[in-house]
PDB file of C-alpha atoms in Angstrom:
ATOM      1  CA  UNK C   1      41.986 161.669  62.406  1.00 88.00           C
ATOM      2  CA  UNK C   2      45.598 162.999  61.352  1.00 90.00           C
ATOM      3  CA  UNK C   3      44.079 163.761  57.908  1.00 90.00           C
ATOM      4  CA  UNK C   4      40.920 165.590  59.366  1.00 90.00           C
ATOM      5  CA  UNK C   5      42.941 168.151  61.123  1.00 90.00           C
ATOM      6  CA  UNK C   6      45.160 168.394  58.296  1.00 90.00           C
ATOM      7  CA  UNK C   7      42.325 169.419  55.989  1.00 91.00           C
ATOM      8  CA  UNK C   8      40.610 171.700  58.449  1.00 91.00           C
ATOM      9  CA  UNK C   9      43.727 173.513  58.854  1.00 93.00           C
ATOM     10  CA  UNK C  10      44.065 174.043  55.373  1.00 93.00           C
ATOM     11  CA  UNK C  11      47.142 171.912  54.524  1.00 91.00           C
ATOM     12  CA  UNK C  12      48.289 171.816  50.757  1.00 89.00           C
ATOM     13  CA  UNK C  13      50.017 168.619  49.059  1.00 87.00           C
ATOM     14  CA  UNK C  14      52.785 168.695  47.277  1.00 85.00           C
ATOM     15  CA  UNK C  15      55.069 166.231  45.564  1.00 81.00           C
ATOM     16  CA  UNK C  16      58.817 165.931  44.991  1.00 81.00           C
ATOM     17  CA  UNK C  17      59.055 168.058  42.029  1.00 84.00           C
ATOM     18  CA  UNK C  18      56.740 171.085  43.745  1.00 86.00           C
ATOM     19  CA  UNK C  19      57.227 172.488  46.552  1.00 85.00           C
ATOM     20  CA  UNK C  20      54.450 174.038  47.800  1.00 86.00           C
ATOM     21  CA  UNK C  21      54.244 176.637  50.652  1.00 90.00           C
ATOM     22  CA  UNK C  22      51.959 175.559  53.903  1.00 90.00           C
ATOM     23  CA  UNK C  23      49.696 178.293  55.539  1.00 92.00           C
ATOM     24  CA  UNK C  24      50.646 178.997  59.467  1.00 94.00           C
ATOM     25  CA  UNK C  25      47.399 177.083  60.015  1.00 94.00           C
ATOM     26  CA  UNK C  26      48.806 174.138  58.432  1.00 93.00           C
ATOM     27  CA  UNK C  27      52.009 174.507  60.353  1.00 92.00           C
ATOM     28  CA  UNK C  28      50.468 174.582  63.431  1.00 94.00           C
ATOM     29  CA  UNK C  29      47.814 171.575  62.404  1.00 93.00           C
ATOM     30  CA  UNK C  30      50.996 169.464  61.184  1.00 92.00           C
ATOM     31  CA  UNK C  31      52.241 170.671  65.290  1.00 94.00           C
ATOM     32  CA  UNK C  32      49.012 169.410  66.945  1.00 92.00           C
ATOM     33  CA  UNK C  33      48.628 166.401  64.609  1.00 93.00           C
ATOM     34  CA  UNK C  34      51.669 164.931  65.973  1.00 94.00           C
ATOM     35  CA  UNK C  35      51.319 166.172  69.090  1.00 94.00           C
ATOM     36  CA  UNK C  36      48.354 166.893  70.870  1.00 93.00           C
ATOM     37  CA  UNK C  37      46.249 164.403  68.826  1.00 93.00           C
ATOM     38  CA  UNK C  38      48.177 161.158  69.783  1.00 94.00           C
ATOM     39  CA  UNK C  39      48.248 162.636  73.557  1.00 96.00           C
ATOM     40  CA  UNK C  40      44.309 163.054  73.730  1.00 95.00           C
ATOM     41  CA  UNK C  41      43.530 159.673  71.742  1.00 95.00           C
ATOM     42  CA  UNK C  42      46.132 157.561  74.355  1.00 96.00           C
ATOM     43  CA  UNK C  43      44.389 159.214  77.150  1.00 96.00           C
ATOM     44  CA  UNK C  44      40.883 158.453  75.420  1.00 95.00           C
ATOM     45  CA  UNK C  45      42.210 154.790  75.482  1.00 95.00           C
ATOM     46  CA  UNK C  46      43.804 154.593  79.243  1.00 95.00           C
ATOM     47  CA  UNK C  47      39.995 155.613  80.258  1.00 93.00           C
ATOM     48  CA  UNK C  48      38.152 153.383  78.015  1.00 92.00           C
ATOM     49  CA  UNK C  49      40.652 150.310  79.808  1.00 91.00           C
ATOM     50  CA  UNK C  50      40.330 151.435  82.826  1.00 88.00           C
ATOM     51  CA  UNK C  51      36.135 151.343  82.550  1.00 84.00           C
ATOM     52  CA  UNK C  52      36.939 147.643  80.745  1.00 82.00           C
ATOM     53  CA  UNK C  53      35.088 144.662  82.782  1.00 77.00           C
ATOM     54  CA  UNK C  54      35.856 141.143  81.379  1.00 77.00           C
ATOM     55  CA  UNK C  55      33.072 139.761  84.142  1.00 74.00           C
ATOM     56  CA  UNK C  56      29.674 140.704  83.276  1.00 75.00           C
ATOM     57  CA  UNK C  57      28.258 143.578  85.920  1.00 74.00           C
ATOM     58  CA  UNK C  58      27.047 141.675  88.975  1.00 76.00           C
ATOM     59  CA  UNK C  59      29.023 138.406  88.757  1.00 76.00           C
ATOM     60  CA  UNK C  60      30.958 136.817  91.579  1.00 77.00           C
ATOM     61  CA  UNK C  61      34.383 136.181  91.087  1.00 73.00           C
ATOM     62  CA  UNK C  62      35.472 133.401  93.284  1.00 80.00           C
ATOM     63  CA  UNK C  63      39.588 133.396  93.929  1.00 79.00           C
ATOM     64  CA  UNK C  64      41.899 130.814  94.675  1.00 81.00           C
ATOM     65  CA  UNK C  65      42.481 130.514  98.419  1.00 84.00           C
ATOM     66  CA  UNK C  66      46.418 132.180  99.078  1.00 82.00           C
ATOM     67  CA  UNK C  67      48.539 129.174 100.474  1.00 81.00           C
ATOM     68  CA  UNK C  68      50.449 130.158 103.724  1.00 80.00           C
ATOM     69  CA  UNK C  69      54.057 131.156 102.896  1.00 80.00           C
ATOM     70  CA  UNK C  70      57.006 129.101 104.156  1.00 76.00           C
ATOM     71  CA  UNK C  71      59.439 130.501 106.441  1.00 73.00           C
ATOM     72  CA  UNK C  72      62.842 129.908 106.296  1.00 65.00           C
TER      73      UNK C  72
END
């Protein structure tokens, strides 16, 4: 995903021995990429869990009867 927006905002590779200059696009991909991105795929994921159902729709889940507490 990180490389997607990289390459749609126009972001040029360079190595050690060439430095290359980045178009503001780039800059500002490089800014969402390790911002916005991870932000918007962990919410993505907190919804997809929250929608997750290890019983299949319809079952009856019986639960253990609660013992009384003790008093002291």
């Amino acid at each position: 995903m990180f490389a997607l927006v990289l390459a749609v905002t126009g972001f040029r590779s360079s190595d050690a021995g060439h430095r290359t200059a980045q178009p503001e696009a780039a800059l500002t991909g490089i800014s969402l990429g390790m911002s916005l991105l991870p932000a918007v795929l962990a919410a993505a994921s907190l919804w997809l869990l929250h929608r997750y159902r290890e019983d299949p729709p319809g079952a009856v889940v019986e639960l253990p009867e609660r013992r009384p507490r003790s008093r002291k």
